[in-house]
Amino acid sequence: QVQLQESGPGLVKPSETLSLTCTVSGYSISSGYYWGWIRQPPGKGLEWIGSIYHSGSTYYNPSLKSRVTVSLDTSKNQFSLKLSSVTAADTAVYYCARRTSSSSWYYWGQGTLVTVSS
Amino acid sequence: QSALTQPASVSGSPGQSITISCTGTSSDVGGYDYVSWYQQHPGKAPKLMIFDVSNRPSGVSNRFSGSKSGNTASLTISGLQAEDEADYYCSSYASSSNVVFGGGTKLTVL
């Protein structure tokens, strides 16, 4: 059974960098698939942030590309998100998920709320 | 890339059928047979209901079906049940391994 779990600070100050980690169990992230991050501002819809292939190739939402880094740590079976220069508009529930080659997200983490505030 | 267009809300009575549309462009929905649909209950993570336009993951009721015509995809729920009340999101592959979501549709079961 594949499971994903997000972790990281729930509060980040404006202009700082948001950092989250997704720990995967039940599957080795180096074996295949895309792994990615999706966010949902309170009361709003889903927004794809970025994905990383098991080989390390990365793909980012063009609207966030200049601020986003997604990386793998295969030794810990984790992947991470860094979002720089955050503002209140980055306040959201952040989900990590596993994506198929046809862009379907089947396995999701439970989500973690990150609030940007001083 | 712009978000896919979905109606903000739809409603139906138990036992009825409803359809939710998802309109994109030839660069996403119309260009690939890679449309997915997700169900999200309040406070929960989204759940994949349909992938690759019309395929259901194991365990998803056959009351859920998907289709596509041109730049518009559709999700149909037949035999509406109270438990179907949720938010529904479409998503599509959008070239260069990008992904775009719809704005979401709130389904109310009357």
mmCIF file of C-alpha atoms in Angstrom:
data_model
loop_
_atom_site.group_PDB
_atom_site.id
_atom_site.type_symbol
_atom_site.label_atom_id
_atom_site.label_comp_id
_atom_site.label_asym_id
_atom_site.label_seq_id
_atom_site.Cartn_x
_atom_site.Cartn_y
_atom_site.Cartn_z
ATOM 1 C CA GLN A 1 0.000 0.000 0.000
ATOM 2 C CA VAL A 2 1.575 3.260 -1.149
ATOM 3 C CA GLN A 3 1.324 6.061 1.391
ATOM 4 C CA LEU A 4 2.542 9.658 1.291
ATOM 5 C CA GLN A 5 2.952 12.042 4.226
ATOM 6 C CA GLU A 6 3.781 15.743 4.086
ATOM 7 C CA SER A 7 5.839 17.428 6.789
ATOM 8 C CA GLY A 8 7.210 20.899 7.405
ATOM 9 C CA PRO A 9 6.522 24.211 9.132
ATOM 10 C CA GLY A 10 2.911 25.320 9.302
ATOM 11 C CA LEU A 11 3.847 28.999 9.480
ATOM 12 C CA VAL A 12 6.257 30.859 7.202
ATOM 13 C CA LYS A 13 7.082 34.567 7.202
ATOM 14 C CA PRO A 14 6.583 36.695 4.083
ATOM 15 C CA SER A 15 9.622 36.821 1.756
ATOM 16 C CA GLU A 16 11.045 33.629 3.278
ATOM 17 C CA THR A 17 11.260 30.148 1.714
ATOM 18 C CA LEU A 18 8.599 27.517 2.261
ATOM 19 C CA SER A 19 10.082 24.034 2.616
ATOM 20 C CA LEU A 20 8.083 20.803 2.708
ATOM 21 C CA THR A 21 9.038 17.142 2.588
ATOM 22 C CA CYS A 22 6.969 14.179 1.430
ATOM 23 C CA THR A 23 7.859 10.797 2.887
ATOM 24 C CA VAL A 24 6.777 7.833 0.776
ATOM 25 C CA SER A 25 6.183 4.332 2.118
ATOM 26 C CA GLY A 26 5.220 1.175 0.280
ATOM 27 C CA TYR A 27 7.098 2.072 -2.907
ATOM 28 C CA SER A 28 10.614 3.119 -3.808
ATOM 29 C CA ILE A 29 10.522 6.551 -5.451
ATOM 30 C CA SER A 30 13.590 5.663 -7.515
ATOM 31 C CA SER A 31 11.698 2.794 -9.175
ATOM 32 C CA GLY A 32 9.331 4.851 -11.285
ATOM 33 C CA TYR A 33 6.518 7.374 -11.667
ATOM 34 C CA TYR A 34 6.367 11.122 -11.298
ATOM 35 C CA TRP A 35 6.129 12.682 -7.843
ATOM 36 C CA GLY A 36 4.676 16.097 -7.320
ATOM 37 C CA TRP A 37 3.134 18.892 -5.339
ATOM 38 C CA ILE A 38 -0.338 20.382 -5.601
ATOM 39 C CA ARG A 39 -1.774 23.161 -3.458
ATOM 40 C CA GLN A 40 -5.208 24.453 -2.553
ATOM 41 C CA PRO A 41 -5.738 27.916 -1.050
ATOM 42 C CA PRO A 42 -8.500 28.020 1.569
ATOM 43 C CA GLY A 43 -11.885 27.780 -0.150
ATOM 44 C CA LYS A 44 -10.339 27.646 -3.611
ATOM 45 C CA GLY A 45 -9.393 25.105 -6.260
ATOM 46 C CA LEU A 46 -6.395 22.888 -6.887
ATOM 47 C CA GLU A 47 -3.190 24.215 -8.447
ATOM 48 C CA TRP A 48 -0.371 22.052 -9.742
ATOM 49 C CA ILE A 49 2.999 23.321 -8.483
ATOM 50 C CA GLY A 50 5.539 20.956 -9.947
ATOM 51 C CA SER A 51 6.604 17.366 -10.560
ATOM 52 C CA ILE A 52 9.794 15.331 -10.576
ATOM 53 C CA TYR A 53 10.355 12.121 -12.492
ATOM 54 C CA HIS A 54 12.076 9.254 -10.709
ATOM 55 C CA SER A 55 15.132 9.949 -12.863
ATOM 56 C CA GLY A 56 15.322 13.488 -11.487
ATOM 57 C CA SER A 57 13.832 15.484 -14.366
ATOM 58 C CA THR A 58 11.707 18.346 -13.091
ATOM 59 C CA TYR A 59 8.628 20.119 -14.445
ATOM 60 C CA TYR A 60 7.134 23.278 -12.983
ATOM 61 C CA ASN A 61 3.977 25.333 -13.319
ATOM 62 C CA PRO A 62 5.051 28.247 -15.539
ATOM 63 C CA SER A 63 3.401 30.732 -13.180
ATOM 64 C CA LEU A 64 5.552 29.531 -10.261
ATOM 65 C CA LYS A 65 8.654 28.322 -12.062
ATOM 66 C CA SER A 66 10.948 31.145 -10.952
ATOM 67 C CA ARG A 67 10.303 30.366 -7.269
ATOM 68 C CA VAL A 68 9.947 26.564 -7.166
ATOM 69 C CA THR A 69 12.403 23.718 -6.673
ATOM 70 C CA VAL A 70 11.366 20.062 -6.359
ATOM 71 C CA SER A 71 14.007 17.486 -5.496
ATOM 72 C CA LEU A 72 14.407 13.797 -4.634
ATOM 73 C CA ASP A 73 16.213 12.151 -1.727
ATOM 74 C CA THR A 74 16.186 8.488 -2.705
ATOM 75 C CA SER A 75 18.204 7.459 0.358
ATOM 76 C CA LYS A 76 15.315 8.551 2.571
ATOM 77 C CA ASN A 77 12.574 7.759 0.015
ATOM 78 C CA GLN A 78 11.476 11.392 0.185
ATOM 79 C CA PHE A 79 10.933 14.280 -2.184
ATOM 80 C CA SER A 80 10.821 17.944 -1.290
ATOM 81 C CA LEU A 81 9.372 21.303 -2.269
ATOM 82 C CA LYS A 82 10.985 24.700 -1.862
ATOM 83 C CA LEU A 83 9.007 27.832 -2.710
ATOM 84 C CA SER A 84 10.916 31.070 -2.313
ATOM 85 C CA SER A 85 9.826 34.653 -1.675
ATOM 86 C CA VAL A 86 6.430 33.644 -0.326
ATOM 87 C CA THR A 87 3.526 36.026 0.175
ATOM 88 C CA ALA A 88 0.089 35.663 1.740
ATOM 89 C CA ALA A 89 -1.120 34.360 -1.627
ATOM 90 C CA ASP A 90 0.940 31.223 -1.034
ATOM 91 C CA THR A 91 -1.148 30.300 2.017
ATOM 92 C CA ALA A 92 -2.683 26.945 1.152
ATOM 93 C CA VAL A 93 -3.012 23.273 1.928
ATOM 94 C CA TYR A 94 -0.078 21.613 0.205
ATOM 95 C CA TYR A 95 -0.461 18.039 -1.036
ATOM 96 C CA CYS A 96 2.186 15.661 -2.259
ATOM 97 C CA ALA A 97 1.081 12.979 -4.704
ATOM 98 C CA ARG A 98 2.196 10.318 -7.165
ATOM 99 C CA ARG A 99 1.465 10.904 -10.829
ATOM 100 C CA THR A 100 1.177 8.467 -13.697
ATOM 101 C CA SER A 101 2.672 9.114 -17.138
ATOM 102 C CA SER A 102 -0.744 10.310 -18.309
ATOM 103 C CA SER A 103 -0.936 12.891 -15.521
ATOM 104 C CA SER A 104 -3.390 11.172 -13.185
ATOM 105 C CA TRP A 105 -2.716 11.654 -9.498
ATOM 106 C CA TYR A 106 -3.695 8.372 -7.792
ATOM 107 C CA TYR A 107 -1.949 8.451 -4.428
ATOM 108 C CA TRP A 108 -2.164 11.584 -2.295
ATOM 109 C CA GLY A 109 -0.880 12.684 1.080
ATOM 110 C CA GLN A 110 -3.358 14.013 3.620
ATOM 111 C CA GLY A 111 -2.217 17.583 2.993
ATOM 112 C CA THR A 112 -0.598 20.140 5.258
ATOM 113 C CA LEU A 113 -1.730 23.730 5.808
ATOM 114 C CA VAL A 114 0.986 26.329 5.387
ATOM 115 C CA THR A 115 0.163 29.869 6.443
ATOM 116 C CA VAL A 116 2.274 32.805 5.312
ATOM 117 C CA SER A 117 2.126 35.512 7.943
ATOM 118 C CA SER A 118 4.436 37.667 9.993
ATOM 119 C CA GLN B 1 -1.411 27.954 -18.944
ATOM 120 C CA SER B 2 -4.930 28.870 -17.818
ATOM 121 C CA ALA B 3 -7.165 26.819 -15.553
ATOM 122 C CA LEU B 4 -9.736 24.601 -17.216
ATOM 123 C CA THR B 5 -13.304 25.933 -17.066
ATOM 124 C CA GLN B 6 -15.893 24.121 -14.965
ATOM 125 C CA PRO B 7 -19.340 25.250 -13.786
ATOM 126 C CA ALA B 8 -19.185 26.532 -10.234
ATOM 127 C CA SER B 9 -22.054 24.345 -9.105
ATOM 128 C CA VAL B 10 -24.464 21.651 -10.205
ATOM 129 C CA SER B 11 -27.248 19.907 -8.348
ATOM 130 C CA GLY B 12 -29.497 16.919 -8.681
ATOM 131 C CA SER B 13 -31.912 14.756 -6.753
ATOM 132 C CA PRO B 14 -31.128 11.250 -5.556
ATOM 133 C CA GLY B 15 -31.397 8.750 -8.376
ATOM 134 C CA GLN B 16 -30.955 11.345 -11.095
ATOM 135 C CA SER B 17 -27.961 11.814 -13.383
ATOM 136 C CA ILE B 18 -25.802 14.906 -13.611
ATOM 137 C CA THR B 19 -22.990 15.946 -15.928
ATOM 138 C CA ILE B 20 -20.098 18.262 -15.155
ATOM 139 C CA SER B 21 -18.241 19.851 -18.048
ATOM 140 C CA CYS B 22 -14.572 20.775 -18.253
ATOM 141 C CA THR B 23 -13.505 23.052 -21.091
ATOM 142 C CA GLY B 24 -9.935 23.658 -22.127
ATOM 143 C CA THR B 25 -8.054 24.241 -25.346
ATOM 144 C CA SER B 26 -6.345 22.249 -28.052
ATOM 145 C CA SER B 27 -3.161 22.550 -25.972
ATOM 146 C CA ASP B 28 -4.575 20.539 -23.104
ATOM 147 C CA VAL B 29 -7.989 18.793 -23.087
ATOM 148 C CA GLY B 30 -8.339 18.732 -26.861
ATOM 149 C CA GLY B 31 -4.781 17.705 -27.539
ATOM 150 C CA TYR B 32 -4.472 14.608 -25.376
ATOM 151 C CA ASP B 33 -6.636 11.791 -24.030
ATOM 152 C CA TYR B 34 -5.241 12.478 -20.567
ATOM 153 C CA VAL B 35 -8.152 14.000 -18.676
ATOM 154 C CA SER B 36 -8.715 12.997 -15.060
ATOM 155 C CA TRP B 37 -11.503 13.696 -12.583
ATOM 156 C CA TYR B 38 -11.211 13.989 -8.801
ATOM 157 C CA GLN B 39 -13.761 13.956 -5.994
ATOM 158 C CA GLN B 40 -12.995 15.947 -2.869
ATOM 159 C CA HIS B 41 -15.024 15.888 0.332
ATOM 160 C CA PRO B 42 -14.531 18.730 2.845
ATOM 161 C CA GLY B 43 -11.231 18.505 4.688
ATOM 162 C CA LYS B 44 -10.088 15.493 2.678
ATOM 163 C CA ALA B 45 -7.532 14.922 -0.045
ATOM 164 C CA PRO B 46 -8.846 14.567 -3.601
ATOM 165 C CA LYS B 47 -9.696 11.049 -4.821
ATOM 166 C CA LEU B 48 -9.108 9.948 -8.399
ATOM 167 C CA MET B 49 -12.424 8.926 -9.992
ATOM 168 C CA ILE B 50 -11.634 8.858 -13.734
ATOM 169 C CA PHE B 51 -8.329 8.762 -15.612
ATOM 170 C CA ASP B 52 -7.405 8.913 -19.285
ATOM 171 C CA VAL B 53 -10.824 10.436 -20.123
ATOM 172 C CA SER B 54 -13.019 7.445 -19.390
ATOM 173 C CA ASN B 55 -11.229 4.864 -17.246
ATOM 174 C CA ARG B 56 -12.201 4.089 -13.670
ATOM 175 C CA PRO B 57 -9.634 3.065 -11.046
ATOM 176 C CA SER B 58 -10.345 -0.140 -9.216
ATOM 177 C CA GLY B 59 -12.973 0.394 -6.525
ATOM 178 C CA VAL B 60 -14.696 3.399 -8.108
ATOM 179 C CA SER B 61 -18.391 2.896 -8.733
ATOM 180 C CA ASN B 62 -19.521 2.364 -12.320
ATOM 181 C CA ARG B 63 -22.027 5.147 -11.703
ATOM 182 C CA PHE B 64 -19.142 7.464 -12.591
ATOM 183 C CA SER B 65 -18.242 7.803 -16.262
ATOM 184 C CA GLY B 66 -16.165 10.171 -18.365
ATOM 185 C CA SER B 67 -16.066 11.289 -21.965
ATOM 186 C CA LYS B 68 -14.521 13.930 -24.201
ATOM 187 C CA SER B 69 -15.485 15.814 -27.337
ATOM 188 C CA GLY B 70 -13.069 18.308 -28.804
ATOM 189 C CA ASN B 71 -11.817 20.667 -26.106
ATOM 190 C CA THR B 72 -14.501 19.690 -23.578
ATOM 191 C CA ALA B 73 -14.462 16.724 -21.223
ATOM 192 C CA SER B 74 -17.420 15.585 -19.149
ATOM 193 C CA LEU B 75 -18.024 13.637 -15.975
ATOM 194 C CA THR B 76 -21.413 11.964 -15.596
ATOM 195 C CA ILE B 77 -22.703 10.585 -12.324
ATOM 196 C CA SER B 78 -25.751 8.381 -12.640
ATOM 197 C CA GLY B 79 -28.034 7.181 -9.874
ATOM 198 C CA LEU B 80 -27.035 10.146 -7.712
ATOM 199 C CA GLN B 81 -26.513 9.335 -4.042
ATOM 200 C CA ALA B 82 -26.143 11.567 -1.005
ATOM 201 C CA GLU B 83 -22.517 10.486 -0.607
ATOM 202 C CA ASP B 84 -21.722 11.926 -4.048
ATOM 203 C CA GLU B 85 -22.124 15.445 -2.673
ATOM 204 C CA ALA B 86 -18.611 16.884 -2.933
ATOM 205 C CA ASP B 87 -16.373 19.116 -5.007
ATOM 206 C CA TYR B 88 -15.227 17.732 -8.351
ATOM 207 C CA TYR B 89 -12.118 18.781 -10.250
ATOM 208 C CA CYS B 90 -10.924 17.926 -13.731
ATOM 209 C CA SER B 91 -7.315 18.000 -14.794
ATOM 210 C CA SER B 92 -5.457 17.525 -18.043
ATOM 211 C CA TYR B 93 -1.985 16.950 -19.373
ATOM 212 C CA ALA B 94 -0.829 20.183 -21.005
ATOM 213 C CA SER B 95 2.374 19.403 -22.941
ATOM 214 C CA SER B 96 5.959 19.294 -21.647
ATOM 215 C CA SER B 97 4.711 17.234 -18.705
ATOM 216 C CA ASN B 98 2.702 20.182 -17.373
ATOM 217 C CA VAL B 99 -0.628 19.642 -15.632
ATOM 218 C CA VAL B 100 -3.608 21.989 -15.434
ATOM 219 C CA PHE B 101 -6.642 21.723 -13.144
ATOM 220 C CA GLY B 102 -10.159 23.018 -13.498
ATOM 221 C CA GLY B 103 -11.592 25.518 -11.051
ATOM 222 C CA GLY B 104 -13.821 22.924 -9.427
ATOM 223 C CA THR B 105 -17.557 22.210 -9.318
ATOM 224 C CA LYS B 106 -19.617 21.885 -6.157
ATOM 225 C CA LEU B 107 -22.175 19.086 -6.486
ATOM 226 C CA THR B 108 -25.224 19.371 -4.271
ATOM 227 C CA VAL B 109 -27.539 16.398 -3.848
ATOM 228 C CA LEU B 110 -30.974 17.848 -3.158
#
